[in-house]
Amino acid sequence: MDEDVGEDADGVTTCEGDCDDRFSAVKPGAAEVCDGSDNDCNGLVDEGYDQDGDRAMTCVGGAGREPRGGGRGAG
């Protein structure tokens, strides 16, 4: 395997900070989506989606959507 390319062909290798070389959408600078993964490789998962601090992520329309503004019990 050529480490300069990476498995997902996103142009970022694991040596350059790609935290999941299986998916091209996961790389430094990528948009964070509410899916239980660290999409932007900054070491945080779904940051910005726990609006009330209860560690439960709430996404409008389910995983992969925009934050709703609450956590557990938000309607």
XYZ file of N, CA and C in Angstrom:
225
model
N 0.837 -1.176 0.000
C 0.000 0.000 0.000
C 0.877 1.233 0.000
N 0.564 2.210 -0.807
C 1.274 3.478 -0.863
C 0.716 4.401 0.207
N 1.502 4.675 1.246
C 1.047 5.512 2.360
C 0.778 6.949 1.944
N 1.291 7.372 0.768
C 1.041 8.727 0.304
C -0.378 8.897 -0.218
N -1.055 7.811 -0.526
C -2.399 7.880 -1.089
C -3.450 7.616 -0.029
N -3.300 6.583 0.764
C -4.308 6.206 1.750
C -5.353 5.321 1.112
N -6.030 4.554 1.932
C -7.019 3.602 1.427
C -8.256 4.268 0.847
N -8.658 5.428 1.376
C -9.915 6.031 0.953
C -9.757 7.076 -0.143
N -8.542 7.347 -0.580
C -8.258 8.265 -1.691
C -8.798 9.671 -1.448
N -8.779 10.129 -0.171
C -9.238 11.487 0.118
C -8.104 12.498 0.091
N -6.883 12.035 -0.186
C -5.739 12.917 -0.260
C -5.054 13.161 1.068
N -5.543 12.531 2.147
C -4.955 12.694 3.473
C -4.613 11.317 4.010
N -3.360 11.114 4.416
C -2.954 9.827 4.970
C -3.075 9.845 6.485
N -2.985 8.673 7.097
C -3.037 8.599 8.553
C -1.873 9.363 9.168
N -0.751 9.405 8.507
C 0.400 10.175 9.002
C 0.115 11.674 8.992
N -0.792 12.105 8.141
C -1.159 13.519 8.045
C -2.386 13.858 8.890
N -2.874 12.900 9.675
C -3.988 13.185 10.569
C -5.312 12.567 10.190
N -5.362 11.769 9.121
C -6.611 11.086 8.761
C -6.885 10.032 9.827
N -7.963 10.199 10.592
C -8.220 9.312 11.729
C -8.994 8.051 11.348
N -9.526 7.979 10.140
C -10.225 6.768 9.698
C -10.068 6.659 8.197
N -9.045 5.959 7.775
C -8.701 5.879 6.358
C -9.630 4.969 5.564
N -10.701 4.498 6.191
C -11.681 3.688 5.462
C -12.722 4.550 4.759
N -12.904 5.795 5.200
C -13.974 6.643 4.676
C -13.408 7.977 4.204
N -13.654 8.338 2.955
C -13.096 9.572 2.403
C -13.701 10.823 3.023
N -14.905 10.756 3.581
C -15.539 11.924 4.205
C -14.968 12.214 5.587
N -14.206 11.279 6.156
C -13.601 11.457 7.481
C -12.153 11.873 7.295
N -11.859 13.133 7.655
C -10.507 13.678 7.509
C -10.445 15.015 8.230
N -9.256 15.505 8.522
C -9.137 16.814 9.163
C -9.833 17.892 8.330
N -10.624 18.723 8.991
C -11.328 19.799 8.310
C -12.688 19.418 7.760
N -13.058 18.144 7.834
C -14.371 17.718 7.344
C -15.464 18.255 8.264
N -16.676 18.347 7.763
C -17.815 18.775 8.574
C -18.171 17.681 9.571
N -18.442 18.073 10.804
C -18.879 17.119 11.831
C -20.370 16.874 11.641
N -20.765 15.616 11.593
C -22.183 15.254 11.538
C -22.497 14.384 12.737
N -23.747 14.371 13.146
C -24.169 13.624 14.328
C -24.352 12.157 13.956
N -23.272 11.374 14.115
C -23.319 9.972 13.718
C -22.511 9.064 14.634
N -22.052 9.592 15.760
C -21.275 8.782 16.689
C -19.827 8.594 16.279
N -19.358 9.375 15.296
C -17.981 9.270 14.807
C -17.288 10.624 14.876
N -15.976 10.597 14.887
C -15.173 11.813 14.838
C -14.897 12.117 13.374
N -15.772 12.862 12.718
C -15.677 13.105 11.286
C -14.538 14.039 10.894
N -14.164 14.972 11.787
C -13.140 15.948 11.449
C -11.782 15.672 12.096
N -11.641 14.486 12.702
C -10.362 14.001 13.243
C -9.733 14.937 14.277
N -10.567 15.582 15.094
C -10.030 16.461 16.128
C -10.056 15.814 17.508
N -10.418 14.526 17.570
C -10.437 13.804 18.834
C -11.750 13.898 19.581
N -12.709 14.648 19.059
C -14.025 14.792 19.683
C -15.084 14.165 18.788
N -16.078 13.551 19.391
C -17.153 12.904 18.640
C -18.412 13.746 18.746
N -18.976 14.114 17.603
C -20.244 14.849 17.531
C -20.240 16.129 18.360
N -19.103 16.851 18.401
C -19.075 18.085 19.169
C -20.093 19.081 18.620
N -20.728 19.792 19.513
C -21.749 20.758 19.131
C -23.151 20.188 19.112
N -23.295 18.879 19.262
C -24.613 18.264 19.204
C -25.209 18.009 20.581
N -24.432 18.122 21.636
C -24.947 17.946 22.996
C -25.209 19.332 23.562
N -26.337 19.902 23.231
C -26.641 21.273 23.595
C -26.927 21.476 25.078
N -27.386 20.441 25.782
C -27.739 20.618 27.192
C -26.759 19.952 28.151
N -25.673 19.390 27.646
C -24.616 18.857 28.485
C -24.886 17.511 29.124
N -25.902 16.780 28.658
C -26.206 15.480 29.272
C -25.501 14.325 28.585
N -24.619 14.619 27.622
C -23.840 13.640 26.864
C -24.692 12.780 25.941
N -25.961 13.137 25.749
C -26.830 12.462 24.784
C -26.965 13.383 23.576
N -26.647 12.881 22.403
C -26.714 13.689 21.200
C -28.111 13.611 20.597
N -28.633 14.755 20.215
C -29.955 14.804 19.610
C -29.828 15.406 18.223
N -30.250 14.663 17.218
C -30.186 15.140 15.849
C -31.598 15.194 15.278
N -31.908 16.253 14.573
C -33.197 16.361 13.909
C -33.244 15.319 12.802
N -34.249 14.487 12.778
C -34.392 13.484 11.727
C -33.499 12.272 11.886
N -32.814 12.125 13.013
C -31.969 10.960 13.241
C -30.508 11.242 12.978
N -29.713 10.201 13.020
C -28.263 10.327 12.868
C -27.896 10.933 11.527
N -26.843 11.719 11.529
C -26.357 12.342 10.303
C -27.052 13.642 9.974
N -27.881 14.146 10.879
C -28.642 15.374 10.644
C -28.117 16.512 11.508
N -28.721 17.655 11.387
C -28.341 18.832 12.155
C -28.781 18.699 13.603
N -28.091 19.396 14.520
C -28.485 19.324 15.929
C -29.845 19.957 16.162
N -30.589 19.410 17.113
C -31.906 19.919 17.452
C -31.821 20.977 18.539
N -30.858 20.893 19.440
C -30.726 21.890 20.478
C -30.944 21.331 21.862
N -31.232 20.077 22.008
C -31.411 19.471 23.311
C -30.745 18.130 23.339
N -30.940 17.435 24.405
C -30.401 16.091 24.510
C -31.523 15.163 24.868
N -31.271 14.275 25.779
C -32.272 13.324 26.222
C -33.526 14.059 26.661
N -34.680 13.643 26.189
C -35.950 14.244 26.568
C -36.346 15.428 25.710
N -35.487 15.850 24.795
C -35.839 16.971 23.927
C -36.858 16.507 22.912
N -37.834 17.317 22.657
C -38.895 16.898 21.752
C -38.808 17.519 20.487
